[in-house]
Coordinates of C-alpha atoms in Angstrom, one line a residue:
M235 CA 34.7 37.2 -30.3
E236 CA 36.2 34.8 -28.2
E237 CA 37.0 37.2 -25.6
S238 CA 32.9 37.5 -25.3
H239 CA 32.7 34.2 -25.3
I240 CA 35.1 33.7 -22.1
H241 CA 33.5 36.6 -20.4
K242 CA 29.7 34.8 -20.8
R243 CA 31.3 31.3 -19.1
L244 CA 33.2 33.6 -16.5
A245 CA 29.5 35.0 -15.6
V246 CA 27.6 31.4 -15.3
I247 CA 30.1 29.8 -13.3
S248 CA 29.4 33.2 -11.2
G249 CA 26.0 32.5 -11.2
V250 CA 26.6 28.9 -10.5
N251 CA 28.2 30.2 -7.3
V252 CA 25.9 32.6 -6.0
I253 CA 23.3 30.3 -6.1
A254 CA 25.3 27.1 -5.1
G255 CA 26.4 29.4 -2.6
N256 CA 23.2 30.4 -1.0
I257 CA 21.1 27.7 1.5
D258 CA 17.8 29.7 1.3
L259 CA 17.9 30.3 -2.8
L260 CA 18.9 26.5 -3.8
S261 CA 17.0 24.7 -0.8
E262 CA 14.4 26.7 -3.2
I263 CA 15.4 24.9 -6.5
L264 CA 15.8 21.5 -4.3
L265 CA 12.4 21.7 -3.3
R266 CA 10.9 21.4 -6.8
L267 CA 13.2 18.0 -7.6
P268 CA 11.8 14.3 -7.2
A269 CA 12.1 12.5 -4.6
R270 CA 14.3 9.8 -6.2
S271 CA 17.0 12.6 -7.8
L272 CA 17.4 14.1 -4.7
I273 CA 18.2 11.3 -3.0
R274 CA 21.7 11.2 -5.3
F275 CA 21.4 14.7 -5.3
S276 CA 22.7 14.4 -1.0
L277 CA 25.7 12.4 -2.1
T278 CA 26.9 15.7 -3.9
C279 CA 28.9 17.4 -1.2
K280 CA 28.5 18.1 2.5
L281 CA 26.0 21.1 2.1
W282 CA 23.2 19.2 -0.5
F283 CA 23.7 16.1 1.9
Y284 CA 22.6 19.2 5.2
I285 CA 19.8 20.3 3.1
I286 CA 18.2 16.9 1.7
T287 CA 18.5 15.1 3.9
G288 CA 17.1 17.8 7.0
T289 CA 13.9 17.0 9.0
Q290 CA 12.1 20.4 7.9
F291 CA 13.1 20.1 4.3
R292 CA 11.9 16.8 3.9
L293 CA 8.4 17.7 5.3
S294 CA 8.7 20.9 3.0
H295 CA 9.3 18.7 -0.2
C296 CA 6.3 16.6 0.7
R297 CA 4.2 19.4 1.2
T298 CA 5.6 21.3 -2.5
L299 CA 4.7 17.8 -4.3
A300 CA 1.3 17.6 -2.5
L301 CA 0.1 21.1 -3.2
S302 CA 2.0 21.0 -7.4
N303 CA 0.4 17.6 -7.9
A304 CA 3.1 16.9 -8.8
L305 CA 3.4 13.3 -7.0
P306 CA 3.2 10.6 -10.2
Y307 CA 3.6 7.3 -9.3
S308 CA 6.6 5.4 -10.0
G309 CA 5.1 1.8 -9.7
V310 CA 4.2 -0.9 -8.5
Y311 CA 5.4 -3.7 -5.6
F312 CA 3.4 -7.0 -5.3
Y313 CA 3.6 -10.6 -4.3
N314 CA 1.7 -13.6 -3.6
S315 CA -0.4 -13.4 -0.3
L316 CA -1.6 -16.4 0.2
T317 CA 1.6 -18.5 -0.1
N318 CA 4.9 -17.5 2.7
L319 CA 7.2 -16.1 -0.2
Q320 CA 8.1 -13.0 2.0
K321 CA 10.2 -11.4 -1.9
I322 CA 8.5 -8.5 -2.6
D323 CA 8.9 -7.6 -6.9
S324 CA 7.9 -4.6 -7.8
V325 CA 7.0 -3.0 -12.0
P326 CA 8.6 0.2 -12.6
L327 CA 5.7 2.4 -14.9
T328 CA 7.8 5.8 -16.4
G329 CA 10.7 5.6 -18.7
N330 CA 12.9 7.5 -16.1
V331 CA 12.4 4.8 -12.7
T332 CA 14.4 2.0 -13.9
N333 CA 13.5 -0.2 -10.5
L334 CA 12.0 0.5 -7.6
P335 CA 13.8 1.3 -3.9
P336 CA 13.8 -2.7 -3.0
V337 CA 12.1 -3.2 0.9
P338 CA 15.5 -5.5 3.0
L339 CA 13.6 -3.8 5.8
L340 CA 11.0 -6.3 5.3
D341 CA 13.6 -9.3 4.9
Q342 CA 15.6 -7.7 8.0
M343 CA 12.4 -7.2 10.4
A344 CA 11.2 -10.7 9.5
A345 CA 14.2 -13.1 10.8
K346 CA 15.1 -10.9 13.9
T347 CA 11.9 -11.9 15.1
G348 CA 10.7 -14.9 13.5
Y349 CA 7.8 -13.9 12.2
P350 CA 6.0 -12.7 8.8
V351 CA 5.9 -9.3 7.7
K352 CA 3.8 -8.3 4.8
V353 CA 2.6 -5.2 3.3
T354 CA -1.0 -4.3 3.4
Q355 CA -1.3 -0.4 1.9
S356 CA 0.4 2.0 -0.2
C357 CA 0.2 5.6 0.6
N358 CA 1.5 8.6 -1.5
G359 CA 4.9 6.7 -0.8
L360 CA 4.2 4.7 2.3
L361 CA 3.8 1.6 3.0
M362 CA 2.0 0.5 5.9
C363 CA 3.3 -3.5 6.9
V364 CA 2.2 -5.9 9.3
I365 CA 4.3 -8.0 11.5
S366 CA 1.4 -11.3 12.4
S367 CA 2.8 -13.7 15.1
R368 CA 0.6 -16.8 16.0
T369 CA 0.1 -19.1 19.2
E370 CA -1.7 -22.1 20.2
V371 CA -3.4 -19.7 22.2
S372 CA -4.2 -16.5 20.0
D373 CA -2.8 -14.3 17.0
L374 CA -1.5 -11.1 17.1
K375 CA -0.8 -8.6 14.7
L376 CA 1.5 -5.3 14.6
G377 CA 2.1 -2.5 12.5
F378 CA 4.8 -0.8 11.3
V379 CA 4.5 2.3 9.4
C380 CA 7.9 1.7 6.1
N381 CA 9.2 4.4 3.7
P382 CA 10.7 2.9 1.0
A383 CA 13.0 5.2 -0.6
K384 CA 15.0 5.9 2.7
N385 CA 14.4 2.7 3.8
E386 CA 12.9 4.3 7.3
Y387 CA 10.7 2.8 9.5
H388 CA 8.2 3.8 12.2
P389 CA 7.0 1.5 14.7
L390 CA 3.4 1.8 16.4
P391 CA 2.3 1.5 19.6
S392 CA 0.3 -1.8 20.4
P393 CA -4.0 -1.7 19.8
Y394 CA -4.4 -4.4 22.3
D395 CA -6.2 -3.4 25.3
K396 CA -7.6 -6.4 26.4
N397 CA -5.9 -10.0 25.6
Y398 CA -6.8 -11.9 23.1
E399 CA -8.4 -8.6 21.3
V400 CA -8.6 -9.6 18.0
V401 CA -7.7 -6.7 15.3
Y402 CA -7.8 -7.5 11.6
G403 CA -6.1 -5.0 10.1
Y404 CA -4.2 -1.8 9.8
N405 CA -5.0 1.3 7.3
L406 CA -3.1 4.6 6.6
I407 CA -3.6 7.5 5.2
F408 CA -1.2 9.8 4.6
D409 CA -1.8 13.8 2.9
P410 CA 1.9 15.6 2.6
S411 CA -0.2 18.7 2.1
E412 CA -0.4 19.3 6.3
P413 CA 0.1 17.6 9.4
P414 CA -0.9 15.5 10.7
Y415 CA 0.3 14.4 7.7
Y416 CA -0.4 10.7 8.3
K417 CA -2.6 8.6 10.6
V418 CA -3.2 4.9 11.2
F419 CA -6.7 3.3 11.5
C420 CA -6.4 0.2 13.2
I421 CA -9.7 -2.5 13.2
K422 CA -10.6 -4.9 15.5
R423 CA -12.9 -7.0 17.2
L424 CA -14.2 -6.4 21.0
G425 CA -14.2 -9.7 23.3
T426 CA -12.0 -12.1 23.9
T427 CA -10.5 -15.1 21.7
F428 CA -8.8 -18.0 23.4
R429 CA -7.5 -21.3 21.3
G430 CA -9.9 -20.2 18.4
F431 CA -13.2 -19.2 20.4
S432 CA -14.5 -16.1 20.6
F433 CA -16.0 -14.8 23.2
G434 CA -18.0 -11.5 24.1
S435 CA -19.3 -8.9 22.4
T436 CA -19.4 -9.2 17.8
D437 CA -18.9 -5.2 17.2
L438 CA -15.9 -4.2 14.9
E439 CA -13.3 -0.8 17.1
V440 CA -12.0 1.7 14.9
S441 CA -9.1 3.0 17.2
V442 CA -7.0 6.4 15.1
Y443 CA -3.2 6.5 15.4
V444 CA -1.1 9.9 14.8
P445 CA 2.1 10.0 14.9
G446 CA 3.3 11.8 18.3
T447 CA 1.3 10.0 20.9
E448 CA 2.0 6.9 22.8
S449 CA -1.4 5.4 22.8
W450 CA -4.4 4.7 20.3
R451 CA -7.4 6.1 20.2
S452 CA -11.2 4.6 19.7
C453 CA -13.3 6.6 18.1
C454 CA -16.6 4.3 16.9
R455 CA -17.8 0.9 16.6
F456 CA -20.2 -0.9 14.2
Y457 CA -21.1 -4.3 13.2
V458 CA -21.3 -5.7 9.5
D459 CA -21.5 -8.8 7.9
Y460 CA -18.2 -11.4 8.2
T461 CA -16.9 -11.2 4.3
T462 CA -15.6 -8.1 4.6
R463 CA -11.2 -7.8 4.0
F464 CA -10.2 -5.1 6.3
D465 CA -6.5 -6.1 5.7
C466 CA -6.7 -4.5 2.3
G467 CA -8.3 -1.3 3.0
V468 CA -8.0 1.4 0.3
F469 CA -8.0 5.1 0.2
W470 CA -10.2 7.5 -2.2
N471 CA -12.5 10.7 -1.8
G472 CA -11.3 11.2 1.6
A473 CA -11.8 8.0 3.4
I474 CA -11.1 4.1 4.3
H475 CA -13.0 1.6 2.0
W476 CA -13.8 -2.0 2.7
I477 CA -15.5 -4.5 1.1
G478 CA -16.3 -7.7 1.2
E479 CA -18.8 -10.3 -0.8
Y480 CA -22.1 -8.7 -0.2
S481 CA -21.3 -5.1 1.9
S482 CA -19.0 -2.3 1.8
V483 CA -17.7 0.0 4.7
H484 CA -16.1 3.0 4.3
F485 CA -14.6 5.4 7.1
D486 CA -14.7 8.8 6.5
A487 CA -11.2 10.5 7.8
K488 CA -12.5 13.7 8.8
S489 CA -16.1 12.5 10.7
E490 CA -14.4 9.6 11.9
E491 CA -18.0 8.0 10.4
V492 CA -19.4 4.6 9.2
V493 CA -21.1 4.2 6.0
I494 CA -22.2 0.8 5.5
K495 CA -23.6 0.0 2.0
N496 CA -24.3 -2.6 -0.4
M497 CA -22.5 -4.1 -3.2
P498 CA -23.3 -4.1 -6.4
P499 CA -24.8 -7.1 -8.2
R500 CA -22.7 -10.0 -8.0
P501 CA -22.5 -12.2 -11.7
Q502 CA -24.4 -15.4 -11.4
G503 CA -21.7 -18.4 -11.1
D504 CA -21.7 -20.9 -8.5
F505 CA -18.4 -19.1 -7.4
T506 CA -18.6 -17.8 -3.5
E507 CA -15.6 -15.8 -3.9
K508 CA -16.8 -13.3 -6.3
I509 CA -14.2 -10.4 -5.9
R510 CA -11.1 -10.2 -8.4
Y511 CA -10.0 -7.1 -8.0
F512 CA -10.2 -3.5 -5.6
G513 CA -8.0 -0.8 -5.8
E514 CA -7.9 3.0 -6.4
W515 CA -5.7 5.5 -9.2
G516 CA -5.9 8.7 -10.1
G517 CA -8.7 8.8 -8.4
H518 CA -11.0 6.9 -9.3
L519 CA -12.0 3.5 -7.4
H520 CA -12.2 0.2 -9.3
L521 CA -13.9 -3.1 -8.4
I522 CA -13.8 -6.4 -10.7
Q523 CA -16.1 -8.9 -10.2
V524 CA -16.1 -12.6 -12.0
Q525 CA -18.2 -15.4 -12.6
T526 CA -15.8 -18.4 -12.3
R527 CA -11.5 -17.4 -10.6
Y528 CA -10.3 -18.1 -14.3
A529 CA -12.7 -16.0 -16.0
K530 CA -11.7 -14.3 -19.6
R531 CA -14.8 -11.9 -19.7
F532 CA -15.0 -9.8 -17.1
N533 CA -16.2 -5.9 -16.4
V534 CA -14.0 -3.0 -14.7
L535 CA -16.8 -1.2 -12.7
E536 CA -16.2 2.3 -11.1
L537 CA -17.7 4.1 -8.2
D538 CA -19.3 7.5 -9.1
K539 CA -18.3 9.8 -6.2
D540 CA -21.6 12.1 -5.9
T541 CA -24.4 9.5 -6.4
W542 CA -22.2 6.0 -4.9
K543 CA -23.2 4.2 -7.5
W544 CA -21.2 1.4 -9.5
S545 CA -21.1 1.4 -13.2
A546 CA -19.4 -0.6 -15.9
K547 CA -16.2 1.8 -16.7
Y548 CA -15.1 -1.6 -19.5
H549 CA -15.9 -4.3 -21.2
V550 CA -12.8 -6.8 -21.0
H551 CA -12.3 -9.6 -22.7
L552 CA -8.7 -11.4 -22.7
A553 CA -9.8 -13.7 -25.8
R554 CA -6.5 -11.6 -28.0
L555 CA -3.9 -11.8 -24.9
I556 CA -4.5 -15.5 -24.4
S557 CA -3.8 -15.8 -27.9
A558 CA -1.0 -14.0 -28.1
F559 CA 0.2 -15.7 -24.6
P560 CA -0.8 -19.7 -25.3
E561 CA 0.5 -20.3 -21.9
M562 CA -1.7 -18.8 -19.8
I563 CA -3.5 -22.1 -20.9
K564 CA -3.9 -25.1 -18.1
Q565 CA -5.5 -27.7 -18.6
T566 CA -6.7 -29.7 -15.5
P567 CA -8.8 -32.9 -13.7
Y568 CA -11.6 -29.8 -14.0
G569 CA -11.0 -28.1 -16.9
I570 CA -9.2 -25.6 -18.9
H571 CA -7.7 -22.3 -17.0
Y572 CA -7.0 -19.5 -18.0
A573 CA -3.4 -18.7 -15.7
F574 CA -3.3 -14.8 -14.4
S575 CA -3.7 -12.5 -11.7
I576 CA -4.8 -8.8 -11.7
L577 CA -2.5 -6.5 -10.4
S578 CA -3.8 -3.1 -11.0
V579 CA -6.5 -1.1 -13.1
I580 CA -4.4 2.2 -14.3
R581 CA -6.1 5.0 -15.3
G582 CA -3.8 6.7 -18.3
E583 CA -3.3 10.8 -19.0
N584 CA -5.9 10.2 -22.0
E585 CA -8.8 7.2 -21.8
E586 CA -6.8 5.2 -24.8
D587 CA -3.6 5.0 -22.4
S588 CA -5.7 3.3 -19.3
V589 CA -4.5 -0.3 -19.2
L590 CA -5.2 -3.5 -16.4
L591 CA -1.5 -4.6 -15.4
L592 CA -1.4 -8.4 -15.1
T593 CA 0.9 -10.8 -14.0
I594 CA 0.6 -14.2 -16.6
P595 CA 3.5 -17.3 -16.6
G596 CA 6.6 -15.0 -15.9
K597 CA 5.6 -12.0 -17.4
V598 CA 4.0 -8.7 -16.7
V599 CA 1.6 -7.6 -19.0
A600 CA 0.0 -4.3 -19.6
Y601 CA -3.6 -4.9 -21.3
N602 CA -5.2 -1.5 -23.1
L603 CA -8.7 -1.1 -21.9
V604 CA -9.0 1.1 -24.7
R605 CA -7.4 -0.3 -27.3
K606 CA -7.1 -3.8 -26.9
T607 CA -3.2 -4.4 -27.0
T608 CA -1.0 -6.2 -24.9
K609 CA 2.7 -5.6 -24.0
V610 CA 5.0 -6.6 -22.0
V611 CA 5.8 -5.0 -19.6
R612 CA 8.9 -7.0 -17.6
E613 CA 10.4 -11.0 -17.6
L614 CA 9.9 -12.2 -14.1
P615 CA 11.8 -14.7 -11.7
G616 CA 10.9 -18.1 -12.2
E617 CA 10.5 -18.9 -8.4
V618 CA 8.3 -15.4 -8.4
A619 CA 5.8 -16.9 -11.6
N620 CA 5.6 -20.2 -10.1
T621 CA 3.7 -18.5 -7.2
L622 CA 1.4 -16.2 -9.4
H623 CA -0.5 -18.9 -10.8
F624 CA -4.2 -19.4 -9.8
N625 CA -3.7 -17.1 -7.7
H626 CA -4.7 -13.7 -5.3
V627 CA -1.8 -11.8 -6.0
S628 CA -1.8 -8.2 -3.5
A629 CA -0.1 -4.8 -5.4
Y630 CA 0.9 -1.6 -3.9
K631 CA 1.1 1.9 -6.5
Y632 CA 4.0 3.3 -5.6
T633 CA 5.6 7.1 -5.7
E634 CA 8.6 8.4 -4.2
S635 CA 8.3 10.6 -0.8
L636 CA 10.9 11.7 1.6
F637 CA 9.0 11.8 4.7
P638 CA 11.2 11.2 7.4
V639 CA 8.8 8.5 8.9
R640 CA 11.9 7.4 11.5
E641 CA 11.7 10.8 13.2
W642 CA 8.2 10.6 14.7
S643 CA 10.0 7.6 16.7
N644 CA 12.6 9.5 17.9
T645 CA 10.3 12.8 19.0
K646 CA 8.7 10.5 22.0
K647 CA 9.0 7.6 23.3
W648 CA 6.0 6.7 22.8
C649 CA 6.8 3.0 23.2
S650 CA 5.6 3.1 26.9
Y651 CA 4.4 -0.1 26.9
Q652 CA 6.4 -2.2 29.0
R653 CA 6.8 -6.1 27.9
L654 CA 3.9 -9.1 29.2
A655 CA 5.6 -12.4 28.6
R656 CA 2.7 -14.3 29.2
T657 CA 3.3 -18.2 29.0
S658 CA 0.7 -20.2 27.1
P659 CA 0.1 -24.1 29.1
S660 CA 2.6 -24.9 25.6
G661 CA 5.3 -23.1 27.7
K662 CA 5.0 -20.8 24.2
G663 CA 5.2 -17.2 25.1
Y664 CA 2.9 -14.2 23.8
L665 CA 3.7 -10.8 23.9
F666 CA 1.4 -8.2 25.1
G667 CA 1.5 -4.0 25.6
T668 CA 4.3 -4.6 23.1
S669 CA 5.3 -3.2 20.1
S670 CA 7.1 -3.7 16.4
E671 CA 9.4 -1.6 17.5
D672 CA 10.2 -4.4 20.7
L673 CA 9.7 -7.0 18.3
F674 CA 12.5 -5.7 16.3
E675 CA 14.7 -5.1 18.9
K676 CA 14.9 -8.7 20.1

């Protein structure tokens, strides 16, 4: 009996050795593991490190998980977009993830350039980040794509063709299943701007950047009302979507056409800025409009893919939440306000598991949209918690990816623009024909 047991153990060991020594077989097994596990396993031995860090393996891993629909969201990154707070925080959403990867690159780039750096969008594991520089003459925005899991970035070439063009935002789509894998879209206004005054056309232009190329390609022009926000686009149903108080714009990534539609009816009330949340989760596009800034009762709207009409999916009343956490109640000279910010609408696999992810003083909580129950997800440090009171919060869902964004910087020296230092009358310089990589290496 003992001899039989020994033979079985030897057979297992022999099988393990065969797999461990066969690169093709080992690669096929590793391709099916989560990115987070592979990052740890790359430290196992030189062979595993060689396989897992290879560009072709990383691309194949992204494609394999995408085709098998195995790209679950690990959590949400968030920070207060109305202050100069650069530190980005996070909330894990699965039991096997205790924390999301830190993003030290944001702090490093801000420290080296002296300019604010913000995350403006996320898509399948990649973050769209923007460096903003302001002078007495003009505002400049340069972008880079970041992979937090690997702390890698790919700087984008400058989209500025003329002096003082206004760039409103960058938007990213990342499809791991097929090349060119990701594209970046830049929205800018044609004409020139000098000391806050605009000259020339009021038309907007969409420019497209594909990794491995050296410049942006202009693809279409359009006009829309001034309330539309182009610095916080959402990728859904094959298009980038932007919204304003009165109009919505979507740009189809394949046809490269712009469609402008009216927003759903605005809730009654004197409060001007009705939009409290706009985002996508699990193939569903959601919108929250409110009557007042601190409304505790509102609807979660969902856009239908076929009819392109908004309808109320959930009716929310936060009375129970406020009763459970009375610290949300703030007495001000203007009356009672409720301190909370909406991070995300999260759709569960079952309808009963769908929640509204909120920040309240000192906590992140999940409010179940069906059962009307509340769960504390994590405690917030004082510094972060205090900045969330009454402010709009930017939040970005995240899933781990091994996609090699840095490799696209090395395939070509696309940053062929020469740095042109032009000096304003005040003596302060500003840069055109440059990229975020130039700024980072200053």
